[in-house]
Short mmCIF file of C-alpha atoms in Angstrom, two decimals:
data_model
loop_
_atom_site.label_atom_id
_atom_site.label_comp_id
_atom_site.label_asym_id
_atom_site.label_seq_id
_atom_site.Cartn_x
_atom_site.Cartn_y
_atom_site.Cartn_z
CA MET A 299 35.71 34.92 49.79
CA ASP A 300 35.92 31.95 47.44
CA ARG A 301 39.43 31.27 45.72
CA SER A 302 37.90 30.49 42.45
CA PHE A 303 36.10 33.93 42.54
CA VAL A 304 39.40 35.76 43.30
CA ILE A 305 41.29 33.84 40.52
CA ALA A 306 38.56 34.22 37.96
CA TRP A 307 37.97 37.95 38.69
CA SER A 308 41.66 38.78 38.70
CA VAL A 309 42.48 36.97 35.38
CA SER A 310 39.47 38.30 33.71
CA PHE A 311 40.50 41.80 34.71
CA LEU A 312 44.10 41.10 33.40
CA GLN A 313 42.85 39.62 30.19
CA LEU A 314 40.33 42.27 29.44
CA ALA A 315 43.14 44.88 30.02
CA VAL A 316 45.25 43.09 27.55
CA ARG A 317 42.66 43.04 24.89
CA LEU A 318 41.64 46.66 25.62
CA GLY A 319 45.40 47.58 25.81
CA TRP A 320 45.93 46.29 22.37
CA GLY A 321 43.79 49.15 21.02
CA VAL A 322 46.02 51.62 22.83
CA VAL A 323 49.40 50.14 21.80
CA SER A 324 48.48 48.75 18.32
CA VAL A 325 49.37 51.91 16.52
CA ALA A 326 52.74 52.32 18.18
CA VAL A 327 53.41 48.40 17.46
CA ALA A 328 52.45 48.70 13.99
CA GLU A 329 54.69 51.65 13.42
CA PHE A 330 57.44 49.90 15.03
CA LEU A 331 56.98 46.49 13.40
CA GLY A 332 55.79 48.04 10.14
CA LEU A 333 52.24 46.42 10.33
CA ASN A 334 49.35 47.22 8.13
CA SER A 335 45.60 47.63 9.27
CA VAL A 336 44.83 44.00 8.40
CA GLN A 337 47.70 42.75 10.49
CA ILE A 338 46.69 44.77 13.45
CA GLY A 339 43.25 43.38 13.28
CA LEU A 340 44.44 39.87 12.96
CA VAL A 341 45.84 39.94 16.42
CA LEU A 342 42.38 40.13 18.32
CA THR A 343 40.82 37.88 15.39
CA LEU A 344 43.25 35.16 16.58
CA PHE A 345 42.27 35.77 20.25
CA TYR A 346 38.54 35.16 19.32
CA ILE A 347 39.24 32.16 17.25
CA GLY A 348 41.11 30.53 19.99
CA TYR A 349 38.40 31.59 22.42
CA VAL A 350 35.60 30.10 20.39
CA ALA A 351 37.51 26.99 19.39
CA SER A 352 38.26 25.96 22.84
CA SER A 353 34.96 26.83 24.56
CA ILE A 354 33.53 23.44 24.28
CA PRO A 355 36.51 21.52 25.32
CA TRP A 356 36.78 23.78 28.50
CA GLY A 357 33.09 22.91 29.18
CA VAL A 358 33.94 19.26 29.03
CA LEU A 359 36.84 19.75 31.37
CA ILE A 360 34.55 21.60 33.77
CA ASP A 361 32.35 18.63 33.76
CA ARG A 362 35.19 16.20 34.40
CA VAL A 363 37.26 18.04 36.99
CA GLY A 364 34.97 20.62 38.38
CA PRO A 365 34.76 24.38 37.98
CA SER A 366 37.30 25.25 40.80
CA LYS A 367 40.07 23.05 39.27
CA THR A 368 39.21 24.36 35.98
CA ILE A 369 39.40 27.93 36.87
CA LEU A 370 42.64 27.39 38.61
CA ILE A 371 44.05 25.68 35.50
CA SER A 372 42.72 28.41 32.99
CA GLY A 373 43.70 31.15 35.35
CA THR A 374 47.26 30.10 35.95
CA LEU A 375 48.04 29.31 32.23
CA SER A 376 46.38 32.52 31.30
CA SER A 377 48.43 34.58 33.65
CA VAL A 378 51.58 33.09 32.29
CA VAL A 379 50.66 33.96 28.72
CA ILE A 380 49.63 37.53 29.77
CA LEU A 381 53.03 37.92 31.29
CA MET A 382 54.75 36.68 28.32
CA LEU A 383 53.21 39.36 26.19
CA LEU A 384 55.44 41.85 28.10
CA MET A 385 58.43 40.25 26.43
CA VAL A 386 57.40 39.94 22.84
CA SER A 387 59.93 41.00 20.20
CA SER A 388 58.09 40.04 16.95
CA TYR A 389 54.69 40.17 15.22
CA VAL A 390 54.63 36.20 15.14
CA GLN A 391 55.12 36.04 18.88
CA ILE A 392 52.15 38.50 19.40
CA LEU A 393 49.98 36.40 17.10
CA ILE A 394 50.86 33.15 18.95
CA LEU A 395 50.50 34.76 22.43
CA TYR A 396 47.08 36.23 21.61
CA LEU A 397 45.83 32.93 20.19
CA ALA A 398 47.00 31.10 23.21
CA ALA A 399 45.44 33.66 25.47
CA GLY A 400 42.06 33.07 23.66
CA ILE A 401 42.36 29.29 24.08
CA LEU A 402 43.35 29.62 27.64
CA THR A 403 41.02 32.26 28.98
CA ALA A 404 37.92 30.51 27.42
CA GLY A 405 37.80 28.44 30.63
CA LEU A 406 37.04 31.58 32.58
CA PHE A 407 34.30 33.15 30.34
CA PRO A 408 30.53 32.55 29.73
CA SER A 409 30.54 30.06 26.79
CA ALA A 410 32.88 27.65 28.43
CA MET A 411 31.13 27.98 31.81
CA LYS A 412 27.70 27.33 30.22
CA ILE A 413 28.80 24.50 28.06
CA VAL A 414 28.90 21.87 30.76
CA SER A 415 28.15 18.60 29.30
CA TYR A 416 26.76 15.58 31.10
CA SER A 417 29.27 12.70 31.51
CA GLU A 418 28.38 9.04 31.94
CA ARG A 419 28.75 9.77 35.73
CA GLU A 420 27.02 12.37 37.69
CA ARG A 421 28.07 16.00 37.37
CA VAL A 422 31.13 16.97 39.41
CA HIS A 423 29.71 17.85 42.89
CA GLY A 424 26.33 18.36 41.16
CA ARG A 425 27.30 21.87 40.28
CA VAL A 426 27.43 23.86 37.17
CA ALA A 427 29.60 26.96 37.00
CA LEU A 428 28.71 30.24 35.45
CA LEU A 429 30.81 33.13 35.09
CA GLU A 430 29.84 36.55 33.82
CA SER A 431 32.72 38.39 32.12
CA ALA A 432 31.24 41.84 32.13
CA ALA A 433 31.22 41.83 35.83
CA PRO A 434 33.25 38.75 36.89
CA LEU A 435 31.17 36.78 39.17
CA SER A 436 31.33 33.15 39.88
CA SER A 437 28.36 31.18 41.05
CA LEU A 438 27.79 27.63 41.56
CA HIS A 439 24.52 25.88 41.31
#
């Protein structure tokens, strides 16, 4: 089994669990921190803002260094952010970490993997990486 596949699938699973988990814990967190419904919704909104804003830069990085290295970078940094979510103590920290999670995990998800630019040199190893987030699967063409 390819290392990139294992990393991408594992981090995708963790990251999806974190997003879905917010739906479960948001009520308790809101009660504990005194948040309103807009503040609860802002958490995942910032995740998606980070994800969308960083998709093209991740695609360019894929083109420059290759999909395997990009998956390793995105997966490692995403894992660190996900672990940091276990230690948050304030609403601002939650917002920052969900934004960071969106930025960092965009390297693993479809738009980043499909937005692979052509640089002035040939594509890295002549491959384009595709990753399906609903059923994490890495395929190189």
